[in-house]
Coordinates of N, CA, C and O and ligand atoms in Angstrom, one line a residue:
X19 N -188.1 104.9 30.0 CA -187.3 106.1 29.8 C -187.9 106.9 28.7 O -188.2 106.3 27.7
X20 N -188.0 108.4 28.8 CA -188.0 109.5 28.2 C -187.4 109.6 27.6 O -186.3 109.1 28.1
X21 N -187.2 110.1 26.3 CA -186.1 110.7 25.6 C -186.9 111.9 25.0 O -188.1 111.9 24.8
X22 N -186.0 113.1 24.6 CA -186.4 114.3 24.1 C -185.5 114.5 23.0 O -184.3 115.0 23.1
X23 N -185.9 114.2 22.0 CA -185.3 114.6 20.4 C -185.2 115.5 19.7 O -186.3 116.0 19.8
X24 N -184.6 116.2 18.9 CA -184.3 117.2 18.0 C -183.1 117.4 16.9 O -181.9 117.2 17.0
X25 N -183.8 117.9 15.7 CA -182.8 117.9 14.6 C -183.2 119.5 14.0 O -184.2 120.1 14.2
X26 N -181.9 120.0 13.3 CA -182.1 121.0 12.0 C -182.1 120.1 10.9 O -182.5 119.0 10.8
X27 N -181.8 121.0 10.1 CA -181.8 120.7 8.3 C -181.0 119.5 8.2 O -181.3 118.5 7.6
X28 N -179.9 119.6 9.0 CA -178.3 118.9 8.7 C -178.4 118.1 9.2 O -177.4 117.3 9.1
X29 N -179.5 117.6 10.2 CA -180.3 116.5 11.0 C -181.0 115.5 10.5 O -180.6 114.3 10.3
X30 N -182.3 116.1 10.1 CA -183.4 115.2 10.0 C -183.3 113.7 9.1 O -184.4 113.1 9.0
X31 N -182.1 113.0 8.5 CA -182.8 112.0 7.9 C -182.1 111.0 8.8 O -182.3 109.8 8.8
X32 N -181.0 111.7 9.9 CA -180.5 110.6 11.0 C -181.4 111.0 11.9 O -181.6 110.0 12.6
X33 N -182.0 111.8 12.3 CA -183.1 111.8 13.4 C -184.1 110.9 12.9 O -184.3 109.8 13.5
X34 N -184.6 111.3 12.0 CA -185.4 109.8 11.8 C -184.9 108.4 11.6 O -185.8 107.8 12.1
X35 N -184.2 107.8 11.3 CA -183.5 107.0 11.5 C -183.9 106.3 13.0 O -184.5 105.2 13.2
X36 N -183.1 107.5 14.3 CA -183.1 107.0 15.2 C -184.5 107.4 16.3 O -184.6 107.1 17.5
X37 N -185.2 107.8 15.5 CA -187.0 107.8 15.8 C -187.3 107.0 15.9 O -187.7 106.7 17.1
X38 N -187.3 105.4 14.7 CA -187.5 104.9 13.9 C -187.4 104.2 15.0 O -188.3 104.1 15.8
X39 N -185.7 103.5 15.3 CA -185.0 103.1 16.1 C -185.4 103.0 17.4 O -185.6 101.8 17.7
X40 N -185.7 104.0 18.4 CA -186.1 103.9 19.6 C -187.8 103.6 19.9 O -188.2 103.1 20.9
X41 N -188.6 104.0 18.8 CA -189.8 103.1 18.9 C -189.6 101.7 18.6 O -190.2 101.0 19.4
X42 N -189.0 101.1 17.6 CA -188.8 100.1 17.5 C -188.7 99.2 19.3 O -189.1 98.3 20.0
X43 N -187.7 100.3 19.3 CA -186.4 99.7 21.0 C -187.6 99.8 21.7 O -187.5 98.8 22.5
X44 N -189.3 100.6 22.0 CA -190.3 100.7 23.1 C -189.6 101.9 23.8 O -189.8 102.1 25.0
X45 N -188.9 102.7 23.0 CA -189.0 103.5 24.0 C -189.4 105.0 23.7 O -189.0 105.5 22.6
X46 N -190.2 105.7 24.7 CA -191.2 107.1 24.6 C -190.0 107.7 24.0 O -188.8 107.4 24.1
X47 N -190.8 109.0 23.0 CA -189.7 109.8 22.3 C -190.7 111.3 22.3 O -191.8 111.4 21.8
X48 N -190.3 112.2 23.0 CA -190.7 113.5 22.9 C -189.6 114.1 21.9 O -188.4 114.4 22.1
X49 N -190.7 114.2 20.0 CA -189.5 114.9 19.3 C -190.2 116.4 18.9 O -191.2 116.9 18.5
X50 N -189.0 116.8 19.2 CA -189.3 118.2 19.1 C -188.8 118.9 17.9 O -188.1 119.9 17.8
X51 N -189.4 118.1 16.7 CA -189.0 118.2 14.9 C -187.7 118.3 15.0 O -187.0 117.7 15.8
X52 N -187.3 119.2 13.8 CA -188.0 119.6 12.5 C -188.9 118.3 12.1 O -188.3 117.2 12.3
X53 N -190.1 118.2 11.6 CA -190.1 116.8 11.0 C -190.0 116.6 9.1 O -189.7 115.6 8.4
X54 N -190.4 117.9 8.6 CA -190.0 118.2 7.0 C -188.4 119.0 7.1 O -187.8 119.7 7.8
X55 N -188.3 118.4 5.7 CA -186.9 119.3 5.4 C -187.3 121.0 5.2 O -187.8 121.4 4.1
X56 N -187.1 121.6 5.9 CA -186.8 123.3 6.1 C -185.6 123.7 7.0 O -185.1 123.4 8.1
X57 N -185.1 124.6 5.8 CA -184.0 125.4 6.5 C -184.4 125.9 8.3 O -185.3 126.8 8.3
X58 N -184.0 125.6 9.1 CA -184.1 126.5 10.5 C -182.8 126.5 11.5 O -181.8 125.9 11.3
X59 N -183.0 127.3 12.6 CA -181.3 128.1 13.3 C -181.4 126.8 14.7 O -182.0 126.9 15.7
X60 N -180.6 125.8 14.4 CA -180.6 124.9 15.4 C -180.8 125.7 16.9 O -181.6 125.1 17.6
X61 N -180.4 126.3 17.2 CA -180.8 127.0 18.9 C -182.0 127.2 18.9 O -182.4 127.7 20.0
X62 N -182.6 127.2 18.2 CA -184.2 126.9 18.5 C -184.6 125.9 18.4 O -185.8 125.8 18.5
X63 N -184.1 124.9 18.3 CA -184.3 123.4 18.5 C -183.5 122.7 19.5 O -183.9 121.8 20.2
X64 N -182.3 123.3 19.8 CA -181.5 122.6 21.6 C -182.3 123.2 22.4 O -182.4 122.6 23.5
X65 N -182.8 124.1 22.2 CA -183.3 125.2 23.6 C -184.8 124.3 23.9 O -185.0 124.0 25.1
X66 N -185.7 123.9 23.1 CA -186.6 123.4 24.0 C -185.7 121.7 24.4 O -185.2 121.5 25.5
X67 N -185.7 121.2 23.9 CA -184.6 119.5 23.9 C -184.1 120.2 25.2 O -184.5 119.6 26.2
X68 N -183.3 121.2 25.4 CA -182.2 121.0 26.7 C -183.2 121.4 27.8 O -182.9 121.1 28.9
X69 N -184.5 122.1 27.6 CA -185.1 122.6 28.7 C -186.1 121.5 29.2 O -186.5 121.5 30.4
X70 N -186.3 120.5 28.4 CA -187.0 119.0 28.8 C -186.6 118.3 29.6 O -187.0 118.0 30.8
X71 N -185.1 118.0 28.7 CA -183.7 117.3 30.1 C -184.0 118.2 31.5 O -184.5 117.7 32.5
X72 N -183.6 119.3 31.4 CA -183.2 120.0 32.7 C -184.3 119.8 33.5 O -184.3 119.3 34.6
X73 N -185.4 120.1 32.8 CA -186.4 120.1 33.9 C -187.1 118.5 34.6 O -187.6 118.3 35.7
X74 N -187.0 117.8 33.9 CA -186.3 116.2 34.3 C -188.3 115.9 33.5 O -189.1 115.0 33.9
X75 N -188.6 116.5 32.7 CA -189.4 115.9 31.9 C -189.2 114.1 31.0 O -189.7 113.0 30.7
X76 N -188.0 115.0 30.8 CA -187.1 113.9 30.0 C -186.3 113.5 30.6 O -185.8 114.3 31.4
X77 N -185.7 111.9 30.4 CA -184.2 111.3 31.0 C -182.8 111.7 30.7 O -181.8 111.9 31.3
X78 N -183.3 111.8 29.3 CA -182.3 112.3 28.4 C -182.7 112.9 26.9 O -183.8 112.9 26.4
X79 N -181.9 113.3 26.4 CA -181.9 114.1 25.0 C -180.8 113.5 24.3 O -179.8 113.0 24.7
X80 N -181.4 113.8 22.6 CA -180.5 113.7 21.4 C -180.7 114.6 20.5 O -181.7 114.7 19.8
X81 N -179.6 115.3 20.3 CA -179.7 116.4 19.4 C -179.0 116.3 18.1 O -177.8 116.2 18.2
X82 N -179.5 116.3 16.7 CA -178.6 115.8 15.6 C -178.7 117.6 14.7 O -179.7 118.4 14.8
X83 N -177.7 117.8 14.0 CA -177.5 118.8 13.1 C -176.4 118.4 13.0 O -175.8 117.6 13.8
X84 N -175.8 119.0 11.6 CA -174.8 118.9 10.7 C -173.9 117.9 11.0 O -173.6 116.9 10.3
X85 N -173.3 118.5 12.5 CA -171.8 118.3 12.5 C -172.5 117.6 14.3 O -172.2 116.5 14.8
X86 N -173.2 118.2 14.9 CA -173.7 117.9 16.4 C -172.9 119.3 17.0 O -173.4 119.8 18.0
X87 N -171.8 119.9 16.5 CA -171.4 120.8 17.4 C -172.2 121.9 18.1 O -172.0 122.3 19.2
X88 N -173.2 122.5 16.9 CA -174.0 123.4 17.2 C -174.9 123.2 18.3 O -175.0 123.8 19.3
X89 N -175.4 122.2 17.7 CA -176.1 121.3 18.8 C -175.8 121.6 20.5 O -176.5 121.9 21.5
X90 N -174.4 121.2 20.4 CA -174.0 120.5 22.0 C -173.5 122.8 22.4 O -173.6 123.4 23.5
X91 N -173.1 123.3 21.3 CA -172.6 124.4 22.1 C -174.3 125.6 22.9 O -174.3 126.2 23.9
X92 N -175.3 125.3 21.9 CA -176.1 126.3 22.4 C -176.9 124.8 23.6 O -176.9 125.4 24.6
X93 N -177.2 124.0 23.7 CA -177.8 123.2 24.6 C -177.0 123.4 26.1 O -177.5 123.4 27.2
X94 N -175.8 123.5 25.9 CA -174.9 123.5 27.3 C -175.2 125.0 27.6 O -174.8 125.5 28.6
X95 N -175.8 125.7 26.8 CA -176.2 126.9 27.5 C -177.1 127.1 28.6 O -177.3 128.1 29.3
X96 N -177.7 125.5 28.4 CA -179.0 125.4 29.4 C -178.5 124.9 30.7 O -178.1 123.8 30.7
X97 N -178.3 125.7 31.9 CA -178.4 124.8 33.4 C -178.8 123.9 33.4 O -180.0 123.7 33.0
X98 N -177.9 122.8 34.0 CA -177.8 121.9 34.3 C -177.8 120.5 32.9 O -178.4 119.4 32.8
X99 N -176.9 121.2 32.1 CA -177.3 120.5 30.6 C -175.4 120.0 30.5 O -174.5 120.7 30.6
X100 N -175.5 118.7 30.3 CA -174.0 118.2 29.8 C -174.2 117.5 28.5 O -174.4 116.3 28.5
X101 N -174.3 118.3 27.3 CA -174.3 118.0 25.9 C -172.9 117.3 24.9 O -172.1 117.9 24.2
X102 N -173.0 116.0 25.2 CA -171.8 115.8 24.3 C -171.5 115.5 22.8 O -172.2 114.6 22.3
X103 N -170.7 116.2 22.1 CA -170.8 115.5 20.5 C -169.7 114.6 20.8 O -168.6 114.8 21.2
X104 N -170.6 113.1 20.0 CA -170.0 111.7 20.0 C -169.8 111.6 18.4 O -170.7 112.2 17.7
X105 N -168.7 110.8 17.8 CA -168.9 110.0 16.8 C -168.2 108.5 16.8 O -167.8 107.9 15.9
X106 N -168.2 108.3 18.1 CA -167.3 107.0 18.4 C -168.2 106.2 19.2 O -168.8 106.9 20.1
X107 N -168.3 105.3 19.2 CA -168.6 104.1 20.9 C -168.0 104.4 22.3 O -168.5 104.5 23.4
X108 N -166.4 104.8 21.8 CA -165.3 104.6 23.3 C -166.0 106.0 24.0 O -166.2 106.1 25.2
X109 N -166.4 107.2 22.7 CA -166.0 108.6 23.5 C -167.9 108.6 24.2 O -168.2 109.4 25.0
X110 N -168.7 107.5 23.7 CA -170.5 107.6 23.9 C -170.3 107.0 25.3 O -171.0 107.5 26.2
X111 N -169.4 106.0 25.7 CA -169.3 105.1 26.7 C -168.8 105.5 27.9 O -169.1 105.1 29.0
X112 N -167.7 106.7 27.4 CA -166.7 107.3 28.5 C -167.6 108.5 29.2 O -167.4 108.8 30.3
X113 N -168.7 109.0 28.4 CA -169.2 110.4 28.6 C -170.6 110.5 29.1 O -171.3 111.4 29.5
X114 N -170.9 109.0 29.0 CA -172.0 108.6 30.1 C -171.3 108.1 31.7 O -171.8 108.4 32.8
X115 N -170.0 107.3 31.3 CA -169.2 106.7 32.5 C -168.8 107.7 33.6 O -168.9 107.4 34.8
X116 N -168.3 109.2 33.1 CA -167.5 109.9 33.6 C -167.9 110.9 33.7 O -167.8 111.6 34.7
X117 N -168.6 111.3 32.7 CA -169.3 113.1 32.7 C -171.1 113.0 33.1 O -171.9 113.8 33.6
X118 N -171.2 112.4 32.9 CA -172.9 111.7 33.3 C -173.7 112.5 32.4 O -174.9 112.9 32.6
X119 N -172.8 112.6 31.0 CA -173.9 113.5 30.1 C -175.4 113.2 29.7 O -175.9 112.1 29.7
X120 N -176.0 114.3 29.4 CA -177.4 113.7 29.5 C -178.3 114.3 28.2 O -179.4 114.5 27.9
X121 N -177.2 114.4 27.8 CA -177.8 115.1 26.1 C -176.5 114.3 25.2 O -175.3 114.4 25.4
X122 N -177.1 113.5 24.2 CA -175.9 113.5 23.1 C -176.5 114.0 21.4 O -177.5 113.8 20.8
X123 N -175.2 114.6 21.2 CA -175.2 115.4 19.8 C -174.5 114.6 19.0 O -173.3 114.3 19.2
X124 N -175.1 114.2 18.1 CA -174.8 113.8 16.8 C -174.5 114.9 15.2 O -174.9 116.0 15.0
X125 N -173.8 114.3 14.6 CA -173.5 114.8 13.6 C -174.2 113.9 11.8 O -173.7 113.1 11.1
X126 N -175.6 114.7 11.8 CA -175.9 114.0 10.5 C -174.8 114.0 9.1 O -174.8 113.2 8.2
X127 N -174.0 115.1 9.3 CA -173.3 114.8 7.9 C -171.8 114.0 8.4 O -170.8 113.9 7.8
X128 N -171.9 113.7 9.4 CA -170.8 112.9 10.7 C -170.8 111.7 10.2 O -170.0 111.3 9.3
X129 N -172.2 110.6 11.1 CA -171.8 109.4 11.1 C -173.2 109.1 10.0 O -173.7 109.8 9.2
X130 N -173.3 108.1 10.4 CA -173.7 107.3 9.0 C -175.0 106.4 10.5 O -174.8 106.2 11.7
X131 N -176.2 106.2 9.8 CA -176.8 105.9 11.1 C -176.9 104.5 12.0 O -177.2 104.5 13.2
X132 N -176.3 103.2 10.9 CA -176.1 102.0 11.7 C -174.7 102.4 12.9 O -174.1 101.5 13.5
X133 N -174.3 103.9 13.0 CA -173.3 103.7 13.7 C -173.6 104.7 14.7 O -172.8 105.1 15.5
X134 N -174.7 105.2 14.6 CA -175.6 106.6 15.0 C -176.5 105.7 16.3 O -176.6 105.9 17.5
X135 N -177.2 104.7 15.4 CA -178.4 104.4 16.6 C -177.4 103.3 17.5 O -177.7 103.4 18.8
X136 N -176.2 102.2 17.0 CA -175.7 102.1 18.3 C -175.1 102.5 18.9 O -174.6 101.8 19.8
X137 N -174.7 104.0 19.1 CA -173.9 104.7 20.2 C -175.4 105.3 20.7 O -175.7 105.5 21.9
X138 N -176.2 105.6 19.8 CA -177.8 106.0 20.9 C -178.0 104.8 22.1 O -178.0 105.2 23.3
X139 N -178.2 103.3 21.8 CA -178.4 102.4 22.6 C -177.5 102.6 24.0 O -177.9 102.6 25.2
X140 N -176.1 102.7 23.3 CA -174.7 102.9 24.6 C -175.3 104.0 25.5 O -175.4 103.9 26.7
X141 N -175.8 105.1 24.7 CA -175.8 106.5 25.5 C -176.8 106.0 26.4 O -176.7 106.2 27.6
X142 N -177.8 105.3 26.0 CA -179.3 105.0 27.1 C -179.1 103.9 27.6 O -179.9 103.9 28.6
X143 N -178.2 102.8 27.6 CA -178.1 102.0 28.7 C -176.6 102.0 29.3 O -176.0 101.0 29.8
X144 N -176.3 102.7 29.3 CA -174.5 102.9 30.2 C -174.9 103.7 31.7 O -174.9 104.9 31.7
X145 N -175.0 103.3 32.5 CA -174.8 104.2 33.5 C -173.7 104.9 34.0 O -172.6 104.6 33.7
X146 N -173.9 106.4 35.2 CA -172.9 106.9 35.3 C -172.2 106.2 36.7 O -172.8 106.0 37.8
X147 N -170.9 106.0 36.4 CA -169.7 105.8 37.4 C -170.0 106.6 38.7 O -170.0 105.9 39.7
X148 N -170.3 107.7 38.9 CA -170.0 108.4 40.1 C -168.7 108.1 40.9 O -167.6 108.1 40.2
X149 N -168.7 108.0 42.1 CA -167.1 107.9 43.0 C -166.3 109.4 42.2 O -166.9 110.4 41.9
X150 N -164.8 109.1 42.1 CA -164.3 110.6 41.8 C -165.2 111.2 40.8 O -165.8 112.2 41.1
X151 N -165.5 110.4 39.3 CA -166.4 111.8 38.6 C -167.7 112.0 39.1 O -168.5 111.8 38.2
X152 N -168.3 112.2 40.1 CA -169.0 113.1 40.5 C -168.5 113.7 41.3 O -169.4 114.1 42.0
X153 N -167.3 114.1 41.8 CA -167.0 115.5 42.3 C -166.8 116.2 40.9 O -167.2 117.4 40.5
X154 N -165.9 115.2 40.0 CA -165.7 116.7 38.7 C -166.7 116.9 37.9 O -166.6 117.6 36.8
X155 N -168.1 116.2 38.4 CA -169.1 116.5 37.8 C -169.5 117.8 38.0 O -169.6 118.9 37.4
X156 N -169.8 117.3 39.7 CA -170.3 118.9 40.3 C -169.3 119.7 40.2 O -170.1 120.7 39.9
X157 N -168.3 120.1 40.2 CA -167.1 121.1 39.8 C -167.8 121.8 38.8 O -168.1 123.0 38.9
X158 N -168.3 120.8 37.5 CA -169.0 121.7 36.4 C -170.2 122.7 36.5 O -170.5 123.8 35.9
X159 N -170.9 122.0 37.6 CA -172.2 123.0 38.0 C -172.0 123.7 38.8 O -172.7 124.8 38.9
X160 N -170.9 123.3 39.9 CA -170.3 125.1 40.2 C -169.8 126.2 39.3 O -169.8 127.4 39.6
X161 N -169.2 125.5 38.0 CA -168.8 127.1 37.6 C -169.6 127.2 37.1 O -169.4 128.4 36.8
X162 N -171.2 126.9 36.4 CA -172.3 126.9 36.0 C -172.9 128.0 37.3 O -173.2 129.1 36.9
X163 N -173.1 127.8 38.2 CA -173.7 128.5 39.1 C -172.7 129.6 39.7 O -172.9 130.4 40.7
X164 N -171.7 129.4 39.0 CA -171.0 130.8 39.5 C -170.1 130.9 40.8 O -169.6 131.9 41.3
X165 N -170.0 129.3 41.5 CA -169.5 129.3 42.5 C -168.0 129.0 42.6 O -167.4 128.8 43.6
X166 N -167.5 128.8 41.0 CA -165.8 128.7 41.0 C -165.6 129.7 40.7 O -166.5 130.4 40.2
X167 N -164.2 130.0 40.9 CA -163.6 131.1 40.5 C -161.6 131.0 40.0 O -161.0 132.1 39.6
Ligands
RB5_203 C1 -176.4 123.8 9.0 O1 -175.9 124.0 7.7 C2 -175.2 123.5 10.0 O2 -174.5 124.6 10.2 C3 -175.7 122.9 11.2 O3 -176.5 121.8 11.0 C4 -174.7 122.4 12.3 O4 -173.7 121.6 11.7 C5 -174.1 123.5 13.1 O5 -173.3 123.2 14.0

């Protein structure tokens, strides 16, 4: 498995962290910095991370800044991108189970990282449920594509 990584400012010492983490784990990591501390505008860091996912370069993505919010709001800008900000196990477990998300956002000034890289592990080995939520999956990429109303 692929993964495609990315942090801002409010990022980088739990992105490394969970760098650290997933080589340790063997698994490929396409990170797409920051890798020094510099101020920069996180949507320039979701936007290539969510364009990796979509284009199925990558399996999945992790996006860390401040809070993760910014993160998950400009990445879901991307078709076919389900960006969720986790700071829990239950909500990392449910949103692979049910939403089949395929980006998770973290919050560096959030969690703390021994609680960071195991909801990373959850996010990469939980499979999605399908049956009912994949109709309300695709529901999402109809209004994504303009076909609800
Ligand atoms: C940067 O200070 C901060 O705004 C950013 O990391 C993030 O939390 C935005 O959602």
């Amino acid at each position: 498995m692929k993964i495609a990584i990315g942090c801002d400012h409010g990022g980088l010492d739990l992105k490394k962290e969970i760098v650290a983490h997933l080589q340790q784990s063997g698994v490929e990591v396409a990170d797409f910095g920051i890798h020094e501390y510099q101020s920069v505008n996180y949507p320039d860091i979701a936007l290539p991370v969510a364009k990796a996912v979509a284009a199925g370069e990558c399996e999945r993505g992790i996006l860390v800044c401040g809070t993760g919010i910014g993160m998950s709001l400009a990445a879901n800008k991307v078709k076919g991108i389900r960006a969720a900000v986790c700071s829990d196990h239950y909500s990392v477990k449910y949103t692979r189970l049910h939403n089949d998300a395929n980006i998770l956002c973290l919050g560096g000034r959030v969690v703390g990282p021994g609680v960071a890289t195991e909801m990373v592990d959850l996010f990469l080995n939980t499979p999605f449920e399908g049956g009912r939520h994949a109709l309300r999956v695709q529901m999402i990429t109809d209004i994504e594509n303009g076909e609800r109303s």
